[in-house]
């Protein structure tokens, strides 16, 4: 059930238009009928198929690679190794000088005999069929000079270092006041160390590319979240100007942050297509995705709270040690949200990396908050428990009046309202504050809650919009729809702005020939691309109005426009109106075109003047089998304050998807890195568990009415990742409430609660 | 995956002969396990004999009052059969606790019995694994062995047999009928069918090369209530950490007889005969269930990551026995 609640504190313009309506996904019918063509499904005359062979060791060098038998195998066209791959730039230093270069740097493949991580590509076989390529890959013999590697985060904490910045360019550390003294003096203390495992995103559609050259122009059909980054990354790897690379990615079967940079499928397809002078297709296998398409790194987090007897925080410390790659730095901003969440005079957050011989971590849905809030919001629950205070009351007592570290006001912050509304709806008062005491039959029942916070990012974006003589509108942007609903909300924004029906709007995405956006990532897609399109529509309307007033042929000629509007397919100026199609036919038979843009959030005055986040509160009820320790969800509720909701249905889908990720992170997701060999042991979806339908309970999502006029012209804020933030902690806190067992090592599998469960008489 | 040739068998005898004729040939039924393993180069047959269309897909009454289940009966069909549901409910429960609807629609009775372990090191060709490559070592022994065996394992291999169906069948004393290339048939009690690893974990059953499973016979349903309980890491679509199939026959307040099999603990469906002996004649009480569970796991050995399976199996057995008695 989705509801929009009108809250008292919300003076807001009325939106009678189509924005916010829960319309179905525009691309839905195409997807369910197979009409949406994904990268690997594109058929091109003469396309050949590549198969990647990965390294059998995690560190060392290739001493010998014998490809003769593979080359002789039937239908094989090319076997590429570091010995014959086209020259590429070196990978370069582990840290790029600026944040954007992380996304655009060259990412060479097969250009060295060094093996940097397990399953790193060591050869590519291209053949007439996929099967022939895969069979031939099995004939390649590789001898490695293996070197001992480091794979053990807890074992190598002594190697930890402070990176220059975290992901997204945040300060590595923050320090206000004197935490250590405040902590030492605090009457109530929590000092809890939490561990979160490696995790993988593994979208349904694997990383896949079809590359085709035409002369010196390269077209890449791939599955990418941000086209401009892919384009730049490929261009620098191939050492050609970006203008000669076209990226096409209209449909994406999930990304979750794993498709923000080009991976080996893309680079190798482009190289092989160049060598063979024919189109080449490559997809990573599901197993290969684990080592080659990013992960969330293993982390150790120490959270310390000092509080007075009333639960007012005197000190907050969040220290994070994260596994990292030795060759490319990536520091998830795990403690950054803690700088904005609760008030306390003394505070410290720190990020440290432990370099290991593994591939780099990547952006995995809700980077920072996803692992960070698991630790931090569970530690808050520990504090509430220690104080004998209700967890919501504890949070209310520590609600800041302004951003506690930046010292600027919040643009909007409805955290307390979300918690209160959630408590009311969830029946929070039924929670037994004493853990392990509520039993139904042989199930222990528990309630848990946690706060949600996620920064609002805006990326620079431009949109182009054109209207033709039939008042049909085409909007073009290089934005992507990774399954989130971009096509749909952009259609709604244009329809709303231009006063036209949904059916008159065609949104075209996923082509690097279209104006550049920030793509989909960091929950910024809707707000960034949407604001650009909103501005483009405004520019288009200005153009139409101007022509309508000035053109002799216009039925609105000479109308003096103090008040003009576009609604019901009509243009109205003052008392006079005309049908939009009729008007355009008379004054501009070729139609009109316009562009609109937004600047990157971090550069805007409003971003500097306000702390901008989306907020929410998660609630969870679990049942724990007292005989086996099996933990199953019973219900979940999220109450969100995330700015203006552009489409109630797609927004809800994003939130329930995020809540499902919360269940996964709390209870089952974990990739095991073998600390002897450096490989991910459970590298398929039979052994890497994500929640299946049976694990997902009834979920309720409520959006508080909000309009954040500081955030952007739409008043919307990012929410694609908000559903994850804190959701896992609510589940974990419910497990504690049910069992009295505080598991600080995620995921909370049954073996971790079992020893503490009482044997209940039969 | 290496290239292979393929033929569709015309009869059971011919299928057996076709596989026997080539050391590198294998039967294929539903293919839900074999094809995955072939794609990963773990199974490398050069020739496949497709037996999925043989007329072995019937469930028939036997003269003794049991059921004879053809080797090609799909897991979904077996689970849904009204006779199975009413007379062997724990077999239906076990089948429905396994895999997913789609896989069960394809998976055959014989293929389910012969599915191979899910040990992740077995699945990775770069890792030492005695089962995949005899003599190469066992990466799981000192590695990630959360899913592994606590009973009947050896230094050579600690893998488990992943089937749920087979556990219920072990509790029901099923018999496996085979046909050999010459047309001879034999009947193997399920308890003798799977082999423990000892020094040769790559040898998993007593089947000879080319010997084909034709059917599984279920003896008449034993007296008592049947319960199958699977404990797993998520609500569905996960292999058993531990499972217990129990049939308990009561007489007044006492247990007349019990049959118990366990899954997820050994390289074969594990019949807990010591536990059965403890229960026979005992009062149907928490104490008796606890004693039985202790007896069943008396010889269990953990390997680090799977130590929890020992208390888990005990607790699961205790409450499964209680559930069987309660519903009796
Ligand atoms: C993701 C996933 C999850 C799963 N989860 C579970 C689970 O929770 N519980 C569970 O029990 N199972 C589970 N399974 C396994 C599933 O039950 C088996 O894959 C299936 O039963 C195999 O049957 P099949 O007919 O497809 O066998 P095939 O793959 O066709 O064959 C398997 C083996 O049996 C041999 N064979 C087949 N028939 C005969 C015969 N008549 N005579 C001699 N040899 C024969 C083949 O040569 C092959 O070696 C899961 C499988 C997958 C892929
Ligand atoms: S447990 Fe068995 S299957 Fe697994 S690695 Fe060891 S030998 Fe191989």
CSV table of C-alpha atoms in Angstrom, one decimal, chain A residues 55-56 118 131 134-135 138-139 287 442 625-628 630 632 667-668 672 674 676-677 679 681-692 694-695 749-751 754 757-762, chain B residues 1-3 39-41 44 118 120-121 123-128 138-140 142-144 146-147 229-239 241 286 289 308 311-312 315-316 318-319 322 326:
chain,number,residue,atom,x,y,z
A,55,UNK,CA,43.5,-16.1,-14.0
A,56,UNK,CA,43.7,-19.2,-11.9
A,118,UNK,CA,41.9,-13.9,-9.1
A,131,UNK,CA,30.1,-22.3,-27.7
A,134,UNK,CA,34.2,-21.2,-24.7
A,135,UNK,CA,35.3,-24.7,-25.7
A,138,UNK,CA,39.4,-24.6,-22.2
A,139,UNK,CA,42.4,-25.6,-24.4
A,287,UNK,CA,30.8,-16.5,-12.1
A,442,UNK,CA,7.9,-21.9,18.9
A,625,UNK,CA,12.5,-20.3,15.1
A,626,UNK,CA,13.6,-21.2,18.6
A,627,UNK,CA,14.6,-24.7,17.6
A,628,UNK,CA,16.6,-23.9,14.5
A,630,UNK,CA,15.9,-19.6,11.3
A,632,UNK,CA,12.2,-15.0,8.8
A,667,UNK,CA,20.3,-11.9,7.0
A,668,UNK,CA,22.1,-13.6,4.1
A,672,UNK,CA,33.3,-15.4,1.1
A,674,UNK,CA,39.1,-17.5,0.6
A,676,UNK,CA,44.3,-18.7,1.3
A,677,UNK,CA,43.7,-18.4,-2.4
A,679,UNK,CA,39.1,-16.1,-4.7
A,681,UNK,CA,34.3,-19.0,-3.1
A,682,UNK,CA,30.5,-18.8,-3.5
A,683,UNK,CA,30.6,-17.1,-6.9
A,684,UNK,CA,27.1,-18.0,-8.3
A,685,UNK,CA,23.5,-17.2,-7.4
A,686,UNK,CA,22.9,-20.7,-6.0
A,687,UNK,CA,25.5,-20.0,-3.2
A,688,UNK,CA,25.4,-16.2,-3.0
A,689,UNK,CA,22.0,-15.8,-1.4
A,690,UNK,CA,19.8,-12.8,-2.0
A,691,UNK,CA,16.3,-12.7,-0.7
A,692,UNK,CA,13.8,-14.7,-2.8
A,694,UNK,CA,9.5,-16.2,0.2
A,695,UNK,CA,11.9,-14.1,2.3
A,749,UNK,CA,22.8,-16.4,9.8
A,750,UNK,CA,21.1,-18.9,12.1
A,751,UNK,CA,24.4,-20.3,13.4
A,754,UNK,CA,21.6,-20.5,17.7
A,757,UNK,CA,18.7,-19.6,22.0
A,758,UNK,CA,17.1,-21.3,25.0
A,759,UNK,CA,16.0,-24.9,24.6
A,760,UNK,CA,12.3,-24.6,25.1
A,761,UNK,CA,10.5,-27.6,26.5
A,762,UNK,CA,8.4,-29.5,24.0
B,1,UNK,CA,32.4,-26.8,-22.0
B,2,UNK,CA,33.8,-29.2,-24.5
B,3,UNK,CA,32.0,-30.4,-27.6
B,39,UNK,CA,29.4,-25.6,-18.8
B,40,UNK,CA,31.9,-25.2,-16.1
B,41,UNK,CA,34.1,-28.1,-17.5
B,44,UNK,CA,33.3,-33.5,-19.6
B,118,UNK,CA,27.4,-28.3,-4.3
B,120,UNK,CA,32.0,-24.6,-4.1
B,121,UNK,CA,35.6,-25.9,-4.5
B,123,UNK,CA,32.7,-26.1,-8.7
B,124,UNK,CA,35.9,-24.2,-9.3
B,125,UNK,CA,38.4,-25.9,-11.6
B,126,UNK,CA,41.3,-24.0,-10.2
B,127,UNK,CA,40.9,-25.4,-6.7
B,128,UNK,CA,42.2,-28.7,-5.4
B,138,UNK,CA,40.6,-31.1,-0.6
B,139,UNK,CA,40.3,-27.3,-0.5
B,140,UNK,CA,37.2,-27.4,1.7
B,142,UNK,CA,40.7,-26.0,5.8
B,143,UNK,CA,38.5,-23.7,3.8
B,144,UNK,CA,35.0,-22.4,3.6
B,146,UNK,CA,29.9,-24.1,6.3
B,147,UNK,CA,27.8,-26.4,4.1
B,229,UNK,CA,11.9,-30.7,8.1
B,230,UNK,CA,14.5,-28.7,6.2
B,231,UNK,CA,16.6,-26.0,7.8
B,232,UNK,CA,18.1,-23.5,5.4
B,233,UNK,CA,19.5,-20.0,5.1
B,234,UNK,CA,16.6,-18.5,3.3
B,235,UNK,CA,12.9,-19.4,3.0
B,236,UNK,CA,13.2,-21.3,-0.2
B,237,UNK,CA,15.6,-22.1,-3.0
B,238,UNK,CA,18.5,-23.0,-0.7
B,239,UNK,CA,20.2,-26.3,0.0
B,241,UNK,CA,22.0,-26.9,6.2
B,286,UNK,CA,11.3,-34.6,25.3
B,289,UNK,CA,13.8,-37.1,21.6
B,308,UNK,CA,27.2,-25.5,14.2
B,311,UNK,CA,23.9,-28.7,17.6
B,312,UNK,CA,21.6,-27.6,14.8
B,315,UNK,CA,17.8,-29.5,17.8
B,316,UNK,CA,16.2,-30.1,14.5
B,318,UNK,CA,14.4,-33.2,18.6
B,319,UNK,CA,11.6,-30.9,17.5
B,322,UNK,CA,8.1,-34.0,18.6
B,326,UNK,CA,2.3,-34.5,18.0
